JSON list of C-alpha atoms and ligand atoms in Angstrom, two decimals:
[
{"chain": "A", "resi": 119, "resn": "MET", "atom": "CA", "xyz": [-17.27, -160.84, -113.79]},
{"chain": "A", "resi": 120, "resn": "LYS", "atom": "CA", "xyz": [-15.23, -161.60, -110.69]},
{"chain": "A", "resi": 121, "resn": "ALA", "atom": "CA", "xyz": [-15.61, -159.30, -107.71]},
{"chain": "A", "resi": 122, "resn": "SER", "atom": "CA", "xyz": [-13.53, -159.78, -104.60]},
{"chain": "A", "resi": 123, "resn": "ILE", "atom": "CA", "xyz": [-15.52, -157.61, -102.18]},
{"chain": "A", "resi": 124, "resn": "ALA", "atom": "CA", "xyz": [-19.20, -157.31, -101.33]},
{"chain": "A", "resi": 125, "resn": "ILE", "atom": "CA", "xyz": [-21.18, -154.93, -99.16]},
{"chain": "A", "resi": 126, "resn": "ILE", "atom": "CA", "xyz": [-24.30, -156.33, -97.55]},
{"chain": "A", "resi": 127, "resn": "GLY", "atom": "CA", "xyz": [-26.35, -153.26, -96.70]},
{"chain": "A", "resi": 128, "resn": "GLY", "atom": "CA", "xyz": [-28.66, -153.73, -93.73]},
{"chain": "A", "resi": 129, "resn": "THR", "atom": "CA", "xyz": [-31.56, -151.59, -92.56]},
{"chain": "A", "resi": 130, "resn": "GLY", "atom": "CA", "xyz": [-31.17, -148.04, -93.85]},
{"chain": "A", "resi": 131, "resn": "VAL", "atom": "CA", "xyz": [-28.23, -148.86, -96.13]},
{"chain": "A", "resi": 132, "resn": "TYR", "atom": "CA", "xyz": [-29.99, -149.38, -99.44]},
{"chain": "A", "resi": 133, "resn": "ASP", "atom": "CA", "xyz": [-28.16, -147.05, -101.72]},
{"chain": "A", "resi": 134, "resn": "PRO", "atom": "CA", "xyz": [-25.50, -148.45, -104.07]},
{"chain": "A", "resi": 135, "resn": "SER", "atom": "CA", "xyz": [-24.70, -144.95, -105.39]},
{"chain": "A", "resi": 136, "resn": "MET", "atom": "CA", "xyz": [-21.30, -145.09, -103.74]},
{"chain": "A", "resi": 137, "resn": "LEU", "atom": "CA", "xyz": [-20.31, -147.49, -106.53]},
{"chain": "A", "resi": 138, "resn": "ASN", "atom": "CA", "xyz": [-19.25, -146.28, -109.97]},
{"chain": "A", "resi": 139, "resn": "ASP", "atom": "CA", "xyz": [-21.40, -147.56, -112.86]},
{"chain": "A", "resi": 140, "resn": "PRO", "atom": "CA", "xyz": [-23.64, -149.84, -110.78]},
{"chain": "A", "resi": 141, "resn": "ARG", "atom": "CA", "xyz": [-25.48, -152.41, -112.90]},
{"chain": "A", "resi": 142, "resn": "ASP", "atom": "CA", "xyz": [-28.04, -155.05, -112.04]},
{"chain": "A", "resi": 143, "resn": "VAL", "atom": "CA", "xyz": [-26.92, -158.65, -111.93]},
{"chain": "A", "resi": 144, "resn": "LYS", "atom": "CA", "xyz": [-29.03, -161.71, -111.16]},
{"chain": "A", "resi": 145, "resn": "VAL", "atom": "CA", "xyz": [-27.42, -164.84, -109.78]},
{"chain": "A", "resi": 146, "resn": "GLU", "atom": "CA", "xyz": [-29.08, -168.25, -109.80]},
{"chain": "A", "resi": 147, "resn": "THR", "atom": "CA", "xyz": [-28.51, -170.54, -106.82]},
{"chain": "A", "resi": 148, "resn": "PRO", "atom": "CA", "xyz": [-30.18, -173.79, -105.73]},
{"chain": "A", "resi": 149, "resn": "TYR", "atom": "CA", "xyz": [-31.85, -171.72, -102.98]},
{"chain": "A", "resi": 150, "resn": "GLY", "atom": "CA", "xyz": [-33.31, -169.07, -105.29]},
{"chain": "A", "resi": 151, "resn": "THR", "atom": "CA", "xyz": [-32.36, -166.17, -107.55]},
{"chain": "A", "resi": 152, "resn": "VAL", "atom": "CA", "xyz": [-30.58, -163.19, -106.00]},
{"chain": "A", "resi": 153, "resn": "SER", "atom": "CA", "xyz": [-30.46, -159.63, -107.38]},
{"chain": "A", "resi": 154, "resn": "VAL", "atom": "CA", "xyz": [-27.41, -157.51, -106.67]},
{"chain": "A", "resi": 155, "resn": "LYS", "atom": "CA", "xyz": [-25.70, -154.43, -108.07]},
{"chain": "A", "resi": 156, "resn": "VAL", "atom": "CA", "xyz": [-22.16, -154.67, -109.33]},
{"chain": "A", "resi": 157, "resn": "GLY", "atom": "CA", "xyz": [-20.00, -151.61, -109.76]},
{"chain": "A", "resi": 158, "resn": "SER", "atom": "CA", "xyz": [-16.51, -150.43, -109.00]},
{"chain": "A", "resi": 159, "resn": "TYR", "atom": "CA", "xyz": [-14.74, -148.43, -106.34]},
{"chain": "A", "resi": 160, "resn": "ALA", "atom": "CA", "xyz": [-11.06, -147.75, -105.72]},
{"chain": "A", "resi": 161, "resn": "GLY", "atom": "CA", "xyz": [-10.25, -149.78, -108.81]},
{"chain": "A", "resi": 162, "resn": "ARG", "atom": "CA", "xyz": [-12.06, -152.90, -107.63]},
{"chain": "A", "resi": 163, "resn": "ASP", "atom": "CA", "xyz": [-15.23, -154.65, -108.69]},
{"chain": "A", "resi": 164, "resn": "ILE", "atom": "CA", "xyz": [-17.66, -154.42, -105.79]},
{"chain": "A", "resi": 165, "resn": "VAL", "atom": "CA", "xyz": [-20.98, -156.20, -105.27]},
{"chain": "A", "resi": 166, "resn": "PHE", "atom": "CA", "xyz": [-23.71, -154.38, -103.39]},
{"chain": "A", "resi": 167, "resn": "MET", "atom": "CA", "xyz": [-26.45, -156.51, -101.84]},
{"chain": "A", "resi": 168, "resn": "ASN", "atom": "CA", "xyz": [-29.51, -155.04, -100.14]},
{"chain": "A", "resi": 169, "resn": "ARG", "atom": "CA", "xyz": [-30.25, -157.56, -97.39]},
{"chain": "A", "resi": 170, "resn": "HIS", "atom": "CA", "xyz": [-33.92, -156.60, -97.05]},
{"chain": "A", "resi": 171, "resn": "GLU", "atom": "CA", "xyz": [-34.36, -156.10, -100.81]},
{"chain": "A", "resi": 172, "resn": "GLU", "atom": "CA", "xyz": [-36.26, -153.34, -102.63]},
{"chain": "A", "resi": 173, "resn": "GLY", "atom": "CA", "xyz": [-38.22, -151.09, -100.24]},
{"chain": "A", "resi": 174, "resn": "HIS", "atom": "CA", "xyz": [-37.19, -153.08, -97.13]},
{"chain": "A", "resi": 175, "resn": "SER", "atom": "CA", "xyz": [-39.70, -155.71, -98.23]},
{"chain": "A", "resi": 176, "resn": "VAL", "atom": "CA", "xyz": [-38.16, -158.85, -96.68]},
{"chain": "A", "resi": 177, "resn": "PRO", "atom": "CA", "xyz": [-38.23, -159.15, -92.88]},
{"chain": "A", "resi": 178, "resn": "PRO", "atom": "CA", "xyz": [-35.15, -160.50, -91.09]},
{"chain": "A", "resi": 179, "resn": "HIS", "atom": "CA", "xyz": [-36.54, -164.00, -90.45]},
{"chain": "A", "resi": 180, "resn": "LEU", "atom": "CA", "xyz": [-37.39, -164.46, -94.15]},
{"chain": "A", "resi": 181, "resn": "VAL", "atom": "CA", "xyz": [-34.13, -163.21, -95.68]},
{"chain": "A", "resi": 182, "resn": "ASN", "atom": "CA", "xyz": [-32.82, -165.95, -97.97]},
{"chain": "A", "resi": 183, "resn": "TYR", "atom": "CA", "xyz": [-29.42, -166.03, -96.27]},
{"chain": "A", "resi": 184, "resn": "ARG", "atom": "CA", "xyz": [-28.20, -169.16, -98.01]},
{"chain": "A", "resi": 185, "resn": "ALA", "atom": "CA", "xyz": [-29.04, -167.85, -101.48]},
{"chain": "A", "resi": 186, "resn": "ASN", "atom": "CA", "xyz": [-27.44, -164.50, -100.66]},
{"chain": "A", "resi": 187, "resn": "ILE", "atom": "CA", "xyz": [-24.13, -165.92, -99.45]},
{"chain": "A", "resi": 188, "resn": "LEU", "atom": "CA", "xyz": [-23.93, -168.53, -102.20]},
{"chain": "A", "resi": 189, "resn": "ALA", "atom": "CA", "xyz": [-24.67, -165.85, -104.83]},
{"chain": "A", "resi": 190, "resn": "LEU", "atom": "CA", "xyz": [-21.76, -163.78, -103.53]},
{"chain": "A", "resi": 191, "resn": "LYS", "atom": "CA", "xyz": [-19.50, -166.84, -103.57]},
{"chain": "A", "resi": 192, "resn": "ARG", "atom": "CA", "xyz": [-20.48, -167.51, -107.18]},
{"chain": "A", "resi": 193, "resn": "LEU", "atom": "CA", "xyz": [-19.62, -163.93, -108.11]},
{"chain": "A", "resi": 194, "resn": "GLY", "atom": "CA", "xyz": [-16.12, -164.54, -106.82]},
{"chain": "A", "resi": 195, "resn": "VAL", "atom": "CA", "xyz": [-16.51, -162.55, -103.61]},
{"chain": "A", "resi": 196, "resn": "ARG", "atom": "CA", "xyz": [-13.96, -163.38, -100.93]},
{"chain": "A", "resi": 197, "resn": "GLN", "atom": "CA", "xyz": [-14.56, -160.56, -98.47]},
{"chain": "A", "resi": 198, "resn": "ILE", "atom": "CA", "xyz": [-17.88, -159.27, -97.17]},
{"chain": "A", "resi": 199, "resn": "ILE", "atom": "CA", "xyz": [-18.48, -156.03, -95.32]},
{"chain": "A", "resi": 200, "resn": "ALA", "atom": "CA", "xyz": [-21.91, -156.11, -93.68]},
{"chain": "A", "resi": 201, "resn": "THR", "atom": "CA", "xyz": [-23.85, -153.38, -91.91]},
{"chain": "A", "resi": 202, "resn": "ALA", "atom": "CA", "xyz": [-26.54, -153.91, -89.29]},
{"chain": "A", "resi": 203, "resn": "ALA", "atom": "CA", "xyz": [-28.87, -151.74, -87.25]},
{"chain": "A", "resi": 204, "resn": "VAL", "atom": "CA", "xyz": [-28.96, -152.83, -83.61]},
{"chain": "A", "resi": 205, "resn": "GLY", "atom": "CA", "xyz": [-30.44, -152.00, -80.24]},
{"chain": "A", "resi": 206, "resn": "SER", "atom": "CA", "xyz": [-28.00, -151.57, -77.36]},
{"chain": "A", "resi": 207, "resn": "LEU", "atom": "CA", "xyz": [-27.90, -153.31, -73.98]},
{"chain": "A", "resi": 208, "resn": "ASN", "atom": "CA", "xyz": [-24.68, -151.64, -73.02]},
{"chain": "A", "resi": 209, "resn": "GLU", "atom": "CA", "xyz": [-24.70, -148.10, -71.61]},
{"chain": "A", "resi": 210, "resn": "SER", "atom": "CA", "xyz": [-21.26, -147.41, -73.09]},
{"chain": "A", "resi": 211, "resn": "MET", "atom": "CA", "xyz": [-22.62, -148.16, -76.60]},
{"chain": "A", "resi": 212, "resn": "GLY", "atom": "CA", "xyz": [-25.20, -145.39, -76.93]},
{"chain": "A", "resi": 213, "resn": "THR", "atom": "CA", "xyz": [-27.44, -144.41, -79.82]},
{"chain": "A", "resi": 214, "resn": "ASN", "atom": "CA", "xyz": [-25.41, -143.58, -82.96]},
{"chain": "A", "resi": 215, "resn": "SER", "atom": "CA", "xyz": [-22.40, -145.64, -81.79]},
{"chain": "A", "resi": 216, "resn": "LEU", "atom": "CA", "xyz": [-20.56, -147.77, -84.32]},
{"chain": "A", "resi": 217, "resn": "VAL", "atom": "CA", "xyz": [-19.52, -151.21, -83.08]},
{"chain": "A", "resi": 218, "resn": "VAL", "atom": "CA", "xyz": [-17.29, -153.68, -84.94]},
{"chain": "A", "resi": 219, "resn": "ILE", "atom": "CA", "xyz": [-18.68, -156.81, -83.31]},
{"chain": "A", "resi": 220, "resn": "ASP", "atom": "CA", "xyz": [-16.52, -159.83, -82.54]},
{"chain": "A", "resi": 221, "resn": "GLN", "atom": "CA", "xyz": [-18.92, -162.44, -81.08]},
{"chain": "A", "resi": 222, "resn": "PHE", "atom": "CA", "xyz": [-22.55, -163.47, -81.23]},
{"chain": "A", "resi": 223, "resn": "LEU", "atom": "CA", "xyz": [-25.14, -165.26, -79.12]},
{"chain": "A", "resi": 224, "resn": "ASP", "atom": "CA", "xyz": [-27.61, -167.11, -81.32]},
{"chain": "A", "resi": 225, "resn": "PHE", "atom": "CA", "xyz": [-31.24, -167.00, -80.18]},
{"chain": "A", "resi": 226, "resn": "THR", "atom": "CA", "xyz": [-32.74, -167.71, -83.59]},
{"chain": "A", "resi": 227, "resn": "LYS", "atom": "CA", "xyz": [-34.86, -170.83, -83.80]},
{"chain": "A", "resi": 228, "resn": "ALA", "atom": "CA", "xyz": [-36.65, -170.97, -87.13]},
{"chain": "A", "resi": 229, "resn": "ARG", "atom": "CA", "xyz": [-34.15, -170.28, -89.92]},
{"chain": "A", "resi": 230, "resn": "PRO", "atom": "CA", "xyz": [-32.27, -172.49, -92.37]},
{"chain": "A", "resi": 231, "resn": "SER", "atom": "CA", "xyz": [-28.79, -171.90, -91.00]},
{"chain": "A", "resi": 232, "resn": "THR", "atom": "CA", "xyz": [-26.31, -174.17, -92.78]},
{"chain": "A", "resi": 233, "resn": "PHE", "atom": "CA", "xyz": [-25.17, -175.34, -96.22]},
{"chain": "A", "resi": 234, "resn": "PHE", "atom": "CA", "xyz": [-24.24, -178.69, -94.69]},
{"chain": "A", "resi": 235, "resn": "GLU", "atom": "CA", "xyz": [-27.38, -180.78, -94.49]},
{"chain": "A", "resi": 236, "resn": "GLY", "atom": "CA", "xyz": [-25.86, -184.15, -95.28]},
{"chain": "A", "resi": 237, "resn": "GLY", "atom": "CA", "xyz": [-26.07, -185.76, -98.72]},
{"chain": "A", "resi": 238, "resn": "ALA", "atom": "CA", "xyz": [-23.65, -184.36, -101.29]},
{"chain": "A", "resi": 239, "resn": "ALA", "atom": "CA", "xyz": [-22.90, -181.32, -99.11]},
{"chain": "A", "resi": 240, "resn": "GLY", "atom": "CA", "xyz": [-21.72, -183.57, -96.28]},
{"chain": "A", "resi": 241, "resn": "VAL", "atom": "CA", "xyz": [-21.90, -183.25, -92.51]},
{"chain": "A", "resi": 242, "resn": "ILE", "atom": "CA", "xyz": [-19.40, -180.61, -91.52]},
{"chain": "A", "resi": 243, "resn": "HIS", "atom": "CA", "xyz": [-19.02, -178.82, -88.19]},
{"chain": "A", "resi": 244, "resn": "THR", "atom": "CA", "xyz": [-17.58, -175.37, -88.79]},
{"chain": "A", "resi": 245, "resn": "ASP", "atom": "CA", "xyz": [-15.34, -173.68, -86.27]},
{"chain": "A", "resi": 246, "resn": "VAL", "atom": "CA", "xyz": [-16.69, -170.31, -85.14]},
{"chain": "A", "resi": 247, "resn": "THR", "atom": "CA", "xyz": [-14.12, -169.39, -82.52]},
{"chain": "A", "resi": 248, "resn": "HIS", "atom": "CA", "xyz": [-13.69, -166.19, -84.53]},
{"chain": "A", "resi": 249, "resn": "PRO", "atom": "CA", "xyz": [-17.11, -165.68, -86.14]},
{"chain": "A", "resi": 250, "resn": "TYR", "atom": "CA", "xyz": [-16.08, -162.34, -87.67]},
{"chain": "A", "resi": 251, "resn": "CYS", "atom": "CA", "xyz": [-12.97, -162.00, -89.85]},
{"chain": "A", "resi": 252, "resn": "GLY", "atom": "CA", "xyz": [-10.08, -160.36, -88.01]},
{"chain": "A", "resi": 253, "resn": "ARG", "atom": "CA", "xyz": [-8.61, -158.83, -91.17]},
{"chain": "A", "resi": 254, "resn": "ILE", "atom": "CA", "xyz": [-11.78, -156.98, -92.15]},
{"chain": "A", "resi": 255, "resn": "ARG", "atom": "CA", "xyz": [-12.48, -156.02, -88.54]},
{"chain": "A", "resi": 256, "resn": "GLN", "atom": "CA", "xyz": [-9.03, -154.43, -88.35]},
{"chain": "A", "resi": 257, "resn": "ALA", "atom": "CA", "xyz": [-9.53, -152.63, -91.67]},
{"chain": "A", "resi": 258, "resn": "MET", "atom": "CA", "xyz": [-12.90, -151.35, -90.44]},
{"chain": "A", "resi": 259, "resn": "LEU", "atom": "CA", "xyz": [-11.39, -150.00, -87.24]},
{"chain": "A", "resi": 260, "resn": "GLU", "atom": "CA", "xyz": [-8.57, -148.31, -89.13]},
{"chain": "A", "resi": 261, "resn": "ALA", "atom": "CA", "xyz": [-11.07, -146.90, -91.63]},
{"chain": "A", "resi": 262, "resn": "ALA", "atom": "CA", "xyz": [-13.14, -145.45, -88.80]},
{"chain": "A", "resi": 263, "resn": "LYS", "atom": "CA", "xyz": [-10.05, -143.80, -87.34]},
{"chain": "A", "resi": 264, "resn": "ALA", "atom": "CA", "xyz": [-9.03, -142.42, -90.74]},
{"chain": "A", "resi": 265, "resn": "GLU", "atom": "CA", "xyz": [-12.53, -140.96, -91.12]},
{"chain": "A", "resi": 266, "resn": "GLN", "atom": "CA", "xyz": [-12.37, -139.51, -87.56]},
{"chain": "A", "resi": 267, "resn": "LEU", "atom": "CA", "xyz": [-15.28, -141.69, -86.46]},
{"chain": "A", "resi": 268, "resn": "SER", "atom": "CA", "xyz": [-15.15, -143.50, -83.19]},
{"chain": "A", "resi": 269, "resn": "ALA", "atom": "CA", "xyz": [-15.95, -147.21, -83.35]},
{"chain": "A", "resi": 270, "resn": "HIS", "atom": "CA", "xyz": [-15.98, -149.78, -80.55]},
{"chain": "A", "resi": 271, "resn": "ASP", "atom": "CA", "xyz": [-13.56, -152.65, -81.07]},
{"chain": "A", "resi": 272, "resn": "GLY", "atom": "CA", "xyz": [-15.62, -155.73, -80.19]},
{"chain": "A", "resi": 273, "resn": "GLY", "atom": "CA", "xyz": [-19.08, -156.42, -78.91]},
{"chain": "A", "resi": 274, "resn": "VAL", "atom": "CA", "xyz": [-21.39, -159.37, -78.41]},
{"chain": "A", "resi": 275, "resn": "TYR", "atom": "CA", "xyz": [-24.34, -159.39, -80.83]},
{"chain": "A", "resi": 276, "resn": "VAL", "atom": "CA", "xyz": [-27.46, -161.20, -79.66]},
{"chain": "A", "resi": 277, "resn": "CYS", "atom": "CA", "xyz": [-29.41, -162.44, -82.67]},
{"chain": "A", "resi": 278, "resn": "THR", "atom": "CA", "xyz": [-33.16, -162.89, -82.29]},
{"chain": "A", "resi": 279, "resn": "ASP", "atom": "CA", "xyz": [-35.64, -164.08, -84.91]},
{"chain": "A", "resi": 280, "resn": "GLY", "atom": "CA", "xyz": [-37.78, -160.97, -84.81]},
{"chain": "A", "resi": 281, "resn": "PRO", "atom": "CA", "xyz": [-39.54, -159.39, -86.50]},
{"chain": "A", "resi": 282, "resn": "ARG", "atom": "CA", "xyz": [-40.93, -158.22, -83.18]},
{"chain": "A", "resi": 283, "resn": "PHE", "atom": "CA", "xyz": [-38.66, -156.33, -80.82]},
{"chain": "A", "resi": 284, "resn": "GLU", "atom": "CA", "xyz": [-37.78, -157.97, -77.49]},
{"chain": "A", "resi": 285, "resn": "THR", "atom": "CA", "xyz": [-39.49, -157.88, -74.13]},
{"chain": "A", "resi": 286, "resn": "PRO", "atom": "CA", "xyz": [-37.66, -156.06, -71.32]},
{"chain": "A", "resi": 287, "resn": "ALA", "atom": "CA", "xyz": [-37.32, -159.45, -69.56]},
{"chain": "A", "resi": 288, "resn": "GLU", "atom": "CA", "xyz": [-35.57, -160.91, -72.61]},
{"chain": "A", "resi": 289, "resn": "ILE", "atom": "CA", "xyz": [-33.26, -157.91, -72.72]},
{"chain": "A", "resi": 290, "resn": "ARG", "atom": "CA", "xyz": [-32.40, -158.35, -69.02]},
{"chain": "A", "resi": 291, "resn": "MET", "atom": "CA", "xyz": [-31.60, -162.02, -69.73]},
{"chain": "A", "resi": 292, "resn": "TYR", "atom": "CA", "xyz": [-29.43, -161.22, -72.77]},
{"chain": "A", "resi": 293, "resn": "LYS", "atom": "CA", "xyz": [-27.56, -158.66, -70.69]},
{"chain": "A", "resi": 294, "resn": "LEU", "atom": "CA", "xyz": [-26.91, -161.20, -67.93]},
{"chain": "A", "resi": 295, "resn": "LEU", "atom": "CA", "xyz": [-25.58, -163.59, -70.56]},
{"chain": "A", "resi": 296, "resn": "GLY", "atom": "CA", "xyz": [-23.04, -161.05, -71.77]},
{"chain": "A", "resi": 297, "resn": "GLY", "atom": "CA", "xyz": [-24.82, -159.51, -74.74]},
{"chain": "A", "resi": 298, "resn": "ASP", "atom": "CA", "xyz": [-24.01, -155.92, -75.75]},
{"chain": "A", "resi": 299, "resn": "LEU", "atom": "CA", "xyz": [-26.26, -155.45, -78.76]},
{"chain": "A", "resi": 300, "resn": "VAL", "atom": "CA", "xyz": [-29.40, -157.02, -80.16]},
{"chain": "A", "resi": 301, "resn": "GLY", "atom": "CA", "xyz": [-30.34, -157.46, -83.79]},
{"chain": "A", "resi": 302, "resn": "MET", "atom": "CA", "xyz": [-32.08, -159.89, -86.12]},
{"chain": "A", "resi": 303, "resn": "THR", "atom": "CA", "xyz": [-29.72, -160.72, -88.98]},
{"chain": "A", "resi": 304, "resn": "SER", "atom": "CA", "xyz": [-26.13, -161.59, -88.10]},
{"chain": "A", "resi": 305, "resn": "VAL", "atom": "CA", "xyz": [-26.99, -165.27, -87.64]},
{"chain": "A", "resi": 306, "resn": "PRO", "atom": "CA", "xyz": [-26.97, -167.22, -89.89]},
{"chain": "A", "resi": 307, "resn": "GLU", "atom": "CA", "xyz": [-25.35, -164.69, -92.25]},
{"chain": "A", "resi": 308, "resn": "ALA", "atom": "CA", "xyz": [-21.98, -164.74, -90.49]},
{"chain": "A", "resi": 309, "resn": "VAL", "atom": "CA", "xyz": [-22.09, -168.52, -90.08]},
{"chain": "A", "resi": 310, "resn": "LEU", "atom": "CA", "xyz": [-22.91, -169.19, -93.74]},
{"chain": "A", "resi": 311, "resn": "ALA", "atom": "CA", "xyz": [-20.06, -166.90, -94.81]},
{"chain": "A", "resi": 312, "resn": "ARG", "atom": "CA", "xyz": [-17.69, -168.98, -92.67]},
{"chain": "A", "resi": 313, "resn": "GLU", "atom": "CA", "xyz": [-19.07, -172.20, -94.08]},
{"chain": "A", "resi": 314, "resn": "ALA", "atom": "CA", "xyz": [-18.43, -170.77, -97.55]},
{"chain": "A", "resi": 315, "resn": "GLU", "atom": "CA", "xyz": [-14.88, -169.85, -96.44]},
{"chain": "A", "resi": 316, "resn": "MET", "atom": "CA", "xyz": [-15.36, -166.13, -96.97]},
{"chain": "A", "resi": 317, "resn": "CYS", "atom": "CA", "xyz": [-13.93, -163.37, -94.82]},
{"chain": "A", "resi": 318, "resn": "TYR", "atom": "CA", "xyz": [-16.96, -161.62, -93.27]},
{"chain": "A", "resi": 319, "resn": "ALA", "atom": "CA", "xyz": [-17.32, -158.83, -90.71]},
{"chain": "A", "resi": 320, "resn": "THR", "atom": "CA", "xyz": [-20.08, -156.48, -89.60]},
{"chain": "A", "resi": 321, "resn": "VAL", "atom": "CA", "xyz": [-20.21, -152.90, -88.43]},
{"chain": "A", "resi": 322, "resn": "CYS", "atom": "CA", "xyz": [-23.24, -152.29, -86.25]},
{"chain": "A", "resi": 323, "resn": "MET", "atom": "CA", "xyz": [-24.95, -148.98, -85.87]},
{"chain": "A", "resi": 324, "resn": "VAL", "atom": "CA", "xyz": [-26.81, -148.49, -82.59]},
{"chain": "A", "resi": 325, "resn": "THR", "atom": "CA", "xyz": [-30.21, -147.02, -83.43]},
{"chain": "A", "resi": 326, "resn": "ASN", "atom": "CA", "xyz": [-31.81, -147.26, -79.96]},
{"chain": "A", "resi": 327, "resn": "PHE", "atom": "CA", "xyz": [-31.43, -148.57, -76.45]},
{"chain": "A", "resi": 328, "resn": "ALA", "atom": "CA", "xyz": [-33.19, -151.92, -76.23]},
{"chain": "A", "resi": 329, "resn": "ALA", "atom": "CA", "xyz": [-36.66, -152.47, -74.78]},
{"chain": "A", "resi": 330, "resn": "GLY", "atom": "CA", "xyz": [-36.89, -151.67, -71.08]},
{"chain": "A", "resi": 331, "resn": "ILE", "atom": "CA", "xyz": [-33.64, -149.68, -71.22]},
{"chain": "A", "resi": 332, "resn": "SER", "atom": "CA", "xyz": [-35.10, -147.16, -73.65]},
{"chain": "A", "resi": 333, "resn": "PRO", "atom": "CA", "xyz": [-37.42, -144.73, -71.84]},
{"chain": "A", "resi": 334, "resn": "GLN", "atom": "CA", "xyz": [-40.07, -145.15, -74.57]},
{"chain": "A", "resi": 335, "resn": "VAL", "atom": "CA", "xyz": [-41.55, -148.08, -76.50]},
{"chain": "A", "resi": 336, "resn": "LEU", "atom": "CA", "xyz": [-39.67, -148.93, -79.70]},
{"chain": "A", "resi": 337, "resn": "THR", "atom": "CA", "xyz": [-40.79, -148.26, -83.24]},
{"chain": "A", "resi": 338, "resn": "HIS", "atom": "CA", "xyz": [-39.36, -149.29, -86.59]},
{"chain": "A", "resi": 339, "resn": "MET", "atom": "CA", "xyz": [-39.52, -145.60, -87.55]},
{"chain": "A", "resi": 340, "resn": "GLU", "atom": "CA", "xyz": [-37.13, -144.73, -84.72]},
{"chain": "A", "resi": 341, "resn": "VAL", "atom": "CA", "xyz": [-34.66, -147.29, -86.10]},
{"chain": "A", "resi": 342, "resn": "LEU", "atom": "CA", "xyz": [-34.98, -145.96, -89.66]},
{"chain": "A", "resi": 343, "resn": "ASP", "atom": "CA", "xyz": [-34.65, -142.32, -88.51]},
{"chain": "A", "resi": 344, "resn": "ALA", "atom": "CA", "xyz": [-31.47, -143.09, -86.56]},
{"chain": "A", "resi": 345, "resn": "MET", "atom": "CA", "xyz": [-30.01, -144.94, -89.53]},
{"chain": "A", "resi": 346, "resn": "LYS", "atom": "CA", "xyz": [-30.90, -142.07, -91.83]},
{"chain": "A", "resi": 347, "resn": "ALA", "atom": "CA", "xyz": [-29.16, -139.59, -89.54]},
{"chain": "A", "resi": 348, "resn": "ASN", "atom": "CA", "xyz": [-25.99, -141.67, -89.58]},
{"chain": "A", "resi": 349, "resn": "ILE", "atom": "CA", "xyz": [-25.95, -143.15, -93.03]},
{"chain": "A", "resi": 350, "resn": "GLU", "atom": "CA", "xyz": [-23.10, -140.92, -94.17]},
{"chain": "A", "resi": 351, "resn": "ASN", "atom": "CA", "xyz": [-20.87, -142.19, -91.35]},
{"chain": "A", "resi": 352, "resn": "ILE", "atom": "CA", "xyz": [-21.56, -145.81, -92.25]},
{"chain": "A", "resi": 353, "resn": "LYS", "atom": "CA", "xyz": [-20.93, -145.11, -95.93]},
{"chain": "A", "resi": 354, "resn": "ARG", "atom": "CA", "xyz": [-17.67, -143.29, -95.24]},
{"chain": "A", "resi": 355, "resn": "MET", "atom": "CA", "xyz": [-16.46, -146.08, -93.00]},
{"chain": "A", "resi": 356, "resn": "THR", "atom": "CA", "xyz": [-17.47, -148.79, -95.46]},
{"chain": "A", "resi": 357, "resn": "MET", "atom": "CA", "xyz": [-15.93, -147.16, -98.50]},
{"chain": "A", "resi": 358, "resn": "ARG", "atom": "CA", "xyz": [-12.72, -146.35, -96.61]},
{"chain": "A", "resi": 359, "resn": "THR", "atom": "CA", "xyz": [-12.55, -149.99, -95.53]},
{"chain": "A", "resi": 360, "resn": "ILE", "atom": "CA", "xyz": [-12.68, -151.05, -99.17]},
{"chain": "A", "resi": 361, "resn": "ALA", "atom": "CA", "xyz": [-9.96, -148.59, -100.08]},
{"chain": "A", "resi": 362, "resn": "MET", "atom": "CA", "xyz": [-7.65, -149.76, -97.22]},
{"chain": "B", "resi": 109, "resn": "LIG", "atom": "N1", "xyz": [-33.91, -155.08, -81.24]},
{"chain": "B", "resi": 109, "resn": "LIG", "atom": "C1", "xyz": [-33.69, -155.89, -82.30]},
{"chain": "B", "resi": 109, "resn": "LIG", "atom": "N2", "xyz": [-33.25, -155.46, -83.47]},
{"chain": "B", "resi": 109, "resn": "LIG", "atom": "C2", "xyz": [-33.00, -154.15, -83.60]},
{"chain": "B", "resi": 109, "resn": "LIG", "atom": "C3", "xyz": [-33.20, -153.24, -82.54]},
{"chain": "B", "resi": 109, "resn": "LIG", "atom": "C4", "xyz": [-33.68, -153.74, -81.30]},
{"chain": "B", "resi": 109, "resn": "LIG", "atom": "O1", "xyz": [-33.88, -152.99, -80.31]},
{"chain": "B", "resi": 109, "resn": "LIG", "atom": "N3", "xyz": [-32.86, -152.01, -83.02]},
{"chain": "B", "resi": 109, "resn": "LIG", "atom": "C5", "xyz": [-32.46, -152.17, -84.30]},
{"chain": "B", "resi": 109, "resn": "LIG", "atom": "N4", "xyz": [-32.54, -153.47, -84.66]}
]
């Protein structure tokens, strides 16, 4: 089986039912075994990967990013459409906004984040001037328009290790540094996809204003509820992107 496109479903996006005839496939990699669903849509073979696995059981700092990206590569995937739930630092990107991010700030500190660790893999410094693929970003923006959804073109994603949410002081710092959104998964996922020479882009769904901006303390339930309320929009945008 060779599939050219994959969807990596983030928090709240667990349902591969948008694919026709989804079937379970397991892929072995040197980093571990990965389970995905493979089905079809718009005449193409599509891989669906649930980033946090069955029942949201894997927290963001323990996602096996290297195994996931390598598994997709081995399935023949060349383009990846990822979704991510995020908090917002930017008043113009309110709850329920869709943002097709174009940059990140990496504040992770405890994750394996490269395929290139010397030895046979070599020592390679990957260019990340454009960390998210322009072609998929454009298709996502056009898909949003075609679905009459409004999506922000560009945004700076601050990636933290989690799984805790941030302190208000951290959020003030990220804002000063130019961050628009905060989440826990885009790094190293986007970086590994670039290292593997795959075209990768992410649509973010704002589930809350970040700590200290939000009038109340944050809960994971709030994030899940916001995703649930907007899941149809994300699905429509994703599937239209594939069909573009
Ligand atoms: N912080 C980090 N990750 C998140 C948030 C947040 O406020 N909301 C959804 N994912």
